[in-house]
GROMACS .gro file of C-alpha atoms in nm:
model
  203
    1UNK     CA    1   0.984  -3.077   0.886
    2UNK     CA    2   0.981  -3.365   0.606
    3UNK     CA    3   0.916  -3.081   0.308
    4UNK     CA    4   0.855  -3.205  -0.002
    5UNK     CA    5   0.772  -2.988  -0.327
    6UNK     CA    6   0.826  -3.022  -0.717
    7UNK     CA    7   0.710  -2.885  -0.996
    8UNK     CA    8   0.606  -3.138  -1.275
    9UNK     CA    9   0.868  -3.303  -1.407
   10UNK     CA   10   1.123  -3.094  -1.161
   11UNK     CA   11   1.142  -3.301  -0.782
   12UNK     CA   12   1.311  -2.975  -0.545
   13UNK     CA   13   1.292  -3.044  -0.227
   14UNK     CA   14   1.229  -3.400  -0.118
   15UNK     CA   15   1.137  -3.481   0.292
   16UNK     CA   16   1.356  -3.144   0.371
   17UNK     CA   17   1.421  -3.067   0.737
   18UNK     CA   18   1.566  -2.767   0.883
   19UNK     CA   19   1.555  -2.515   1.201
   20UNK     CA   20   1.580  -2.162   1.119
   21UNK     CA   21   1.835  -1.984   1.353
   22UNK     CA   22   1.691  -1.646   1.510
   23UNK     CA   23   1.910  -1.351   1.306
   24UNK     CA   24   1.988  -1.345   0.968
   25UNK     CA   25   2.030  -1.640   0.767
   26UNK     CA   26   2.202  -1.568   0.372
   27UNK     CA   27   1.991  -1.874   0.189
   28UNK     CA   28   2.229  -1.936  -0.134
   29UNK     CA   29   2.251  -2.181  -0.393
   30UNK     CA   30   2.307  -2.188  -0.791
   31UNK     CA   31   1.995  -2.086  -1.037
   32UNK     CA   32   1.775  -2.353  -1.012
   33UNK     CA   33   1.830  -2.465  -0.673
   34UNK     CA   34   1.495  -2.345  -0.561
   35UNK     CA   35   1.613  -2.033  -0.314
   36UNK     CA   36   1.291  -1.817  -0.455
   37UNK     CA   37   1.070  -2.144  -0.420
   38UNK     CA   38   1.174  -2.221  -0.045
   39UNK     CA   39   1.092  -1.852   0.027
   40UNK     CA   40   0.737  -1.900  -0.159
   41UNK     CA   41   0.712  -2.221   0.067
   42UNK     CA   42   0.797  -2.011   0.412
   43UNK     CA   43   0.605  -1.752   0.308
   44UNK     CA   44   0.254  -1.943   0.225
   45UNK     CA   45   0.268  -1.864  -0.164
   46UNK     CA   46   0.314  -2.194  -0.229
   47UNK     CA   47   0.157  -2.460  -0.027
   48UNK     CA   48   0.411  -2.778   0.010
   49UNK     CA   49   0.335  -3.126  -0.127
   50UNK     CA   50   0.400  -3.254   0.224
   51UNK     CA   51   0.563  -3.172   0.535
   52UNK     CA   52   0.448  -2.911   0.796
   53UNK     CA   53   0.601  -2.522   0.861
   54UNK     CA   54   0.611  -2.430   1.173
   55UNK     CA   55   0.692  -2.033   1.367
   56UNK     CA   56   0.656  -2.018   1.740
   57UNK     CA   57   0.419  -2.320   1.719
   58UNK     CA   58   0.196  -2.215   1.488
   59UNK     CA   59   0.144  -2.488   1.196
   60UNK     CA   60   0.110  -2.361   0.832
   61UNK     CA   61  -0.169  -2.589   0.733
   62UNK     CA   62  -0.350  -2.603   1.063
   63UNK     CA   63  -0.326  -2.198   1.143
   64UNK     CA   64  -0.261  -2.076   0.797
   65UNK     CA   65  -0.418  -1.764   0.918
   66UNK     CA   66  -0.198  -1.676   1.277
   67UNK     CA   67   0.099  -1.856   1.071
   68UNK     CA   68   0.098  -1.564   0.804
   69UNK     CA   69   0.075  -1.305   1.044
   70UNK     CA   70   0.369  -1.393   1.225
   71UNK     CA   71   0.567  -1.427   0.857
   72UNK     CA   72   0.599  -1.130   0.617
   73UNK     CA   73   0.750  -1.194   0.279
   74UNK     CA   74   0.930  -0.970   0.029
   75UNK     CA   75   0.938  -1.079  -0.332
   76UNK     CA   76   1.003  -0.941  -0.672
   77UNK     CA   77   0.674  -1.036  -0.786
   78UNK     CA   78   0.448  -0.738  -0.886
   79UNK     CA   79   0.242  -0.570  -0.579
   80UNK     CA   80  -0.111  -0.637  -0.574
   81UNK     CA   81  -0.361  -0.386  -0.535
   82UNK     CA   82  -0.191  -0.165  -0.699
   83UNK     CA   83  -0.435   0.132  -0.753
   84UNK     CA   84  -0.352   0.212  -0.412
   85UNK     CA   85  -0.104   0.469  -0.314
   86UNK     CA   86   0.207   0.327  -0.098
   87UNK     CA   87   0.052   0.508   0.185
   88UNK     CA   88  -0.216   0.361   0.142
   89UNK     CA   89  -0.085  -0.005   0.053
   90UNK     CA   90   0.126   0.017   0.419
   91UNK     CA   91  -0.270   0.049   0.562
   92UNK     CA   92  -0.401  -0.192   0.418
   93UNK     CA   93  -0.051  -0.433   0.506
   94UNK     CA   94  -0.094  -0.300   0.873
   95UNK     CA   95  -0.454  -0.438   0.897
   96UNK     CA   96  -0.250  -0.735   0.804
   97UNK     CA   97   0.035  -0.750   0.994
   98UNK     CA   98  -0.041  -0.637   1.370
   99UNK     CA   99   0.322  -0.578   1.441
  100UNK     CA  100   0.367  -0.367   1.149
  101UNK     CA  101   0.552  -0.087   1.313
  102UNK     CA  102   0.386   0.258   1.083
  103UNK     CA  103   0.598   0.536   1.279
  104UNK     CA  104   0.880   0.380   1.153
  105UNK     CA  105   0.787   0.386   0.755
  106UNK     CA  106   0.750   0.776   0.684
  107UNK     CA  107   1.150   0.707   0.751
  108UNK     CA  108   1.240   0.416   0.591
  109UNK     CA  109   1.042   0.584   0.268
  110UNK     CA  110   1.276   0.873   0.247
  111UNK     CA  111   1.549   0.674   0.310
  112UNK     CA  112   1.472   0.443  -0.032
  113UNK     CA  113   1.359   0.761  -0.214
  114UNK     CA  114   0.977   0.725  -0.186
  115UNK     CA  115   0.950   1.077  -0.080
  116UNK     CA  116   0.806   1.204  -0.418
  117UNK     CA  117   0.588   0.866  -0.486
  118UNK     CA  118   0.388   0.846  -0.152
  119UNK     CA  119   0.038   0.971  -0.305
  120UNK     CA  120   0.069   0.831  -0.620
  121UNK     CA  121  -0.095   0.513  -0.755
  122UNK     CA  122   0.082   0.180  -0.732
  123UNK     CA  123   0.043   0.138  -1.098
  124UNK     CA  124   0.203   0.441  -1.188
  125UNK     CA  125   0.538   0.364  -1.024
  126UNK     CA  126   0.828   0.208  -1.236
  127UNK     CA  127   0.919  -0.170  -1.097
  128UNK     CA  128   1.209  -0.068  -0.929
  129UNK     CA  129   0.987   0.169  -0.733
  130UNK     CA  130   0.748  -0.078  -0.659
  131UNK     CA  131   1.009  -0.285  -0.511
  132UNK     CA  132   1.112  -0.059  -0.268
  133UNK     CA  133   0.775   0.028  -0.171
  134UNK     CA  134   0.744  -0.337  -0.046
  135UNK     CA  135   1.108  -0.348   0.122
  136UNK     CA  136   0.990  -0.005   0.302
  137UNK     CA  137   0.712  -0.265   0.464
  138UNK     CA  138   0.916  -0.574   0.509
  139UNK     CA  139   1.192  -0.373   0.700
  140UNK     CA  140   0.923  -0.228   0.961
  141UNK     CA  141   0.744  -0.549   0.950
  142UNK     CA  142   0.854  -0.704   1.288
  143UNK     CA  143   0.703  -0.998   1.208
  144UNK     CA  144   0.878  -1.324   1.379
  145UNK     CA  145   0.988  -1.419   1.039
  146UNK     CA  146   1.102  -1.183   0.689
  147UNK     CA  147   1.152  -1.336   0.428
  148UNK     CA  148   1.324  -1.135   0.153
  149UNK     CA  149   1.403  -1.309  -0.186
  150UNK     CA  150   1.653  -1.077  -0.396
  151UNK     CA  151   1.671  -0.769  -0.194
  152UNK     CA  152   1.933  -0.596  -0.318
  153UNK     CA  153   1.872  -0.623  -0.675
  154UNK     CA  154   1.835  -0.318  -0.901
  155UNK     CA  155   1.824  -0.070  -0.616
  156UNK     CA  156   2.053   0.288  -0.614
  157UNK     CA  157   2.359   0.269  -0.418
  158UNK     CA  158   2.184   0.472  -0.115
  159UNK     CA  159   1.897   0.233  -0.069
  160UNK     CA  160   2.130  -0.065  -0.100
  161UNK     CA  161   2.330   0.110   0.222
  162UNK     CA  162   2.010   0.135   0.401
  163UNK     CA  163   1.866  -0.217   0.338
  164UNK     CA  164   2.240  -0.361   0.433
  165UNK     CA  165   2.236  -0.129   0.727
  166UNK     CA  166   1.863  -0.324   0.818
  167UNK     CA  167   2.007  -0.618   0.765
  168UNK     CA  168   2.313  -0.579   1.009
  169UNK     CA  169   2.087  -0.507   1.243
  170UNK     CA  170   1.842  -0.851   1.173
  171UNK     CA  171   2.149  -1.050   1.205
  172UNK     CA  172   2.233  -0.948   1.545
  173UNK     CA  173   1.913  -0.984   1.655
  174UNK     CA  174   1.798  -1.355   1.757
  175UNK     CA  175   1.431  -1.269   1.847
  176UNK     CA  176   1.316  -1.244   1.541
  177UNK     CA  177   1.441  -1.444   1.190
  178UNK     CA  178   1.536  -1.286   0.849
  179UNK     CA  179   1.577  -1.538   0.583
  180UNK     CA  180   1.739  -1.388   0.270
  181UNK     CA  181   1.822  -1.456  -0.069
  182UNK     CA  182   2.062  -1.257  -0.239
  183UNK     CA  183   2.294  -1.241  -0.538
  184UNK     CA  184   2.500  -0.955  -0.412
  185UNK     CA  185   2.690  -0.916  -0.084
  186UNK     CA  186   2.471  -0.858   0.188
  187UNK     CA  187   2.720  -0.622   0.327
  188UNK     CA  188   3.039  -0.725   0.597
  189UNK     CA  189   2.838  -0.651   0.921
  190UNK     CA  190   2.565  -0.844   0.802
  191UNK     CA  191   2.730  -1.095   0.683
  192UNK     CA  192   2.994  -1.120   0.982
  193UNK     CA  193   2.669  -1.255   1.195
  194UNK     CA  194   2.437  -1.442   0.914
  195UNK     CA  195   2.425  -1.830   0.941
  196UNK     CA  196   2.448  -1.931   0.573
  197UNK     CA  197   2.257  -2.222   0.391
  198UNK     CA  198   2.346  -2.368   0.075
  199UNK     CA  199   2.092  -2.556  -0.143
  200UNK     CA  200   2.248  -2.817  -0.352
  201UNK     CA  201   2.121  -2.815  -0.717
  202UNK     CA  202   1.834  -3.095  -0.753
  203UNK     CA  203   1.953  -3.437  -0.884
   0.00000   0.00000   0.00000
């Protein structure tokens, strides 16, 4: 409610209001537009000039702590603590994220192609390995919210299928909310059920 945010010299979002649908919603909007930076905003990476954030009653600002553990977010930012292995990342995320569901990753791993990276350091992955290390978490998160900025990009053709396939599935499910920037077609069963929102470029 009433978001505001800007970086100097660059207002983006000025008294913003909006209710997030449960399912998927396809957040789009030109370069510039500030997709990524609404996603930072959801997700507690950025803290908002003004306005509140609210998931199942649970205010940013006032429960920052409850509030991020009902919101998991996906970027393409490098992973942090990365001397761990991803095995041993997904611990440290489930201490994290209660709802974190860990039968589910050993599957979602071999279905990205983590298989052969499990026990090695963080550090020693490429990016694009990294990155699908953190989508193995944020599609067994069952957090309330996910928040996924840029899924789809630079991933294999087989890992693409299985995130789309995830996301099908998040937008025909209202109990939770997926909020999702993407470049590339989210897929036509996803898509089929995903409310869309547009940001207008910033005057």
């Amino acid at each position: 409610q009433q978001l505001s945010f800007w970086y100097p010299g660059r207002p983006l979002f000025a008294g913003w209001c909006h209710a997030f649908p449960g399912g998927l919603t396809w957040v789009r909007g030109e370069n510039g537009s500030g997709k990524s930076t609404l996603l930072r905003l959801l997700g507690g990476a950025l803290q908002p000039v003004a306005g509140t954030l609210t998931v199942d009653g649970l205010e940013a600002t006032a429960q920052p702590q409850d509030y991020r553990r009902q919101v998991f977010w996906c970027g393409p930012d490098p992973l942090a603590f990365d001397h761990l292995s991803p095995a041993e990342y997904w611990g440290f995320l489930a201490g994290l994220y209660p709802t974190l569901d860990g039968a589910a990753l050993p599957d979602q791993a071999q279905a990205l192609g983590l298989g052969p990276h499990l026990h090695k350091r963080i550090e020693q992955l490429s990016t694009g390995t990294q990155r699908k290390v953190a989508l193995a978490a944020a599609l067994c998160a069952n957090t309330r919210v996910v928040l996924l900025d840029e899924p789809l990009a630079a991933l294999d053709a087989a890992s693409v299928a299985r995130v789309r396939s995830r996301l099908a599935l998040a937008a025909a499910d209202a109990t939770r909310c997926w909020i999702v920037t993407s470049h590339e077609a989210l897929g036509e069963a996803a898509q089929a059920h995903a409310a869309l929102l547009d940001l207008p470029m910033p005057a």
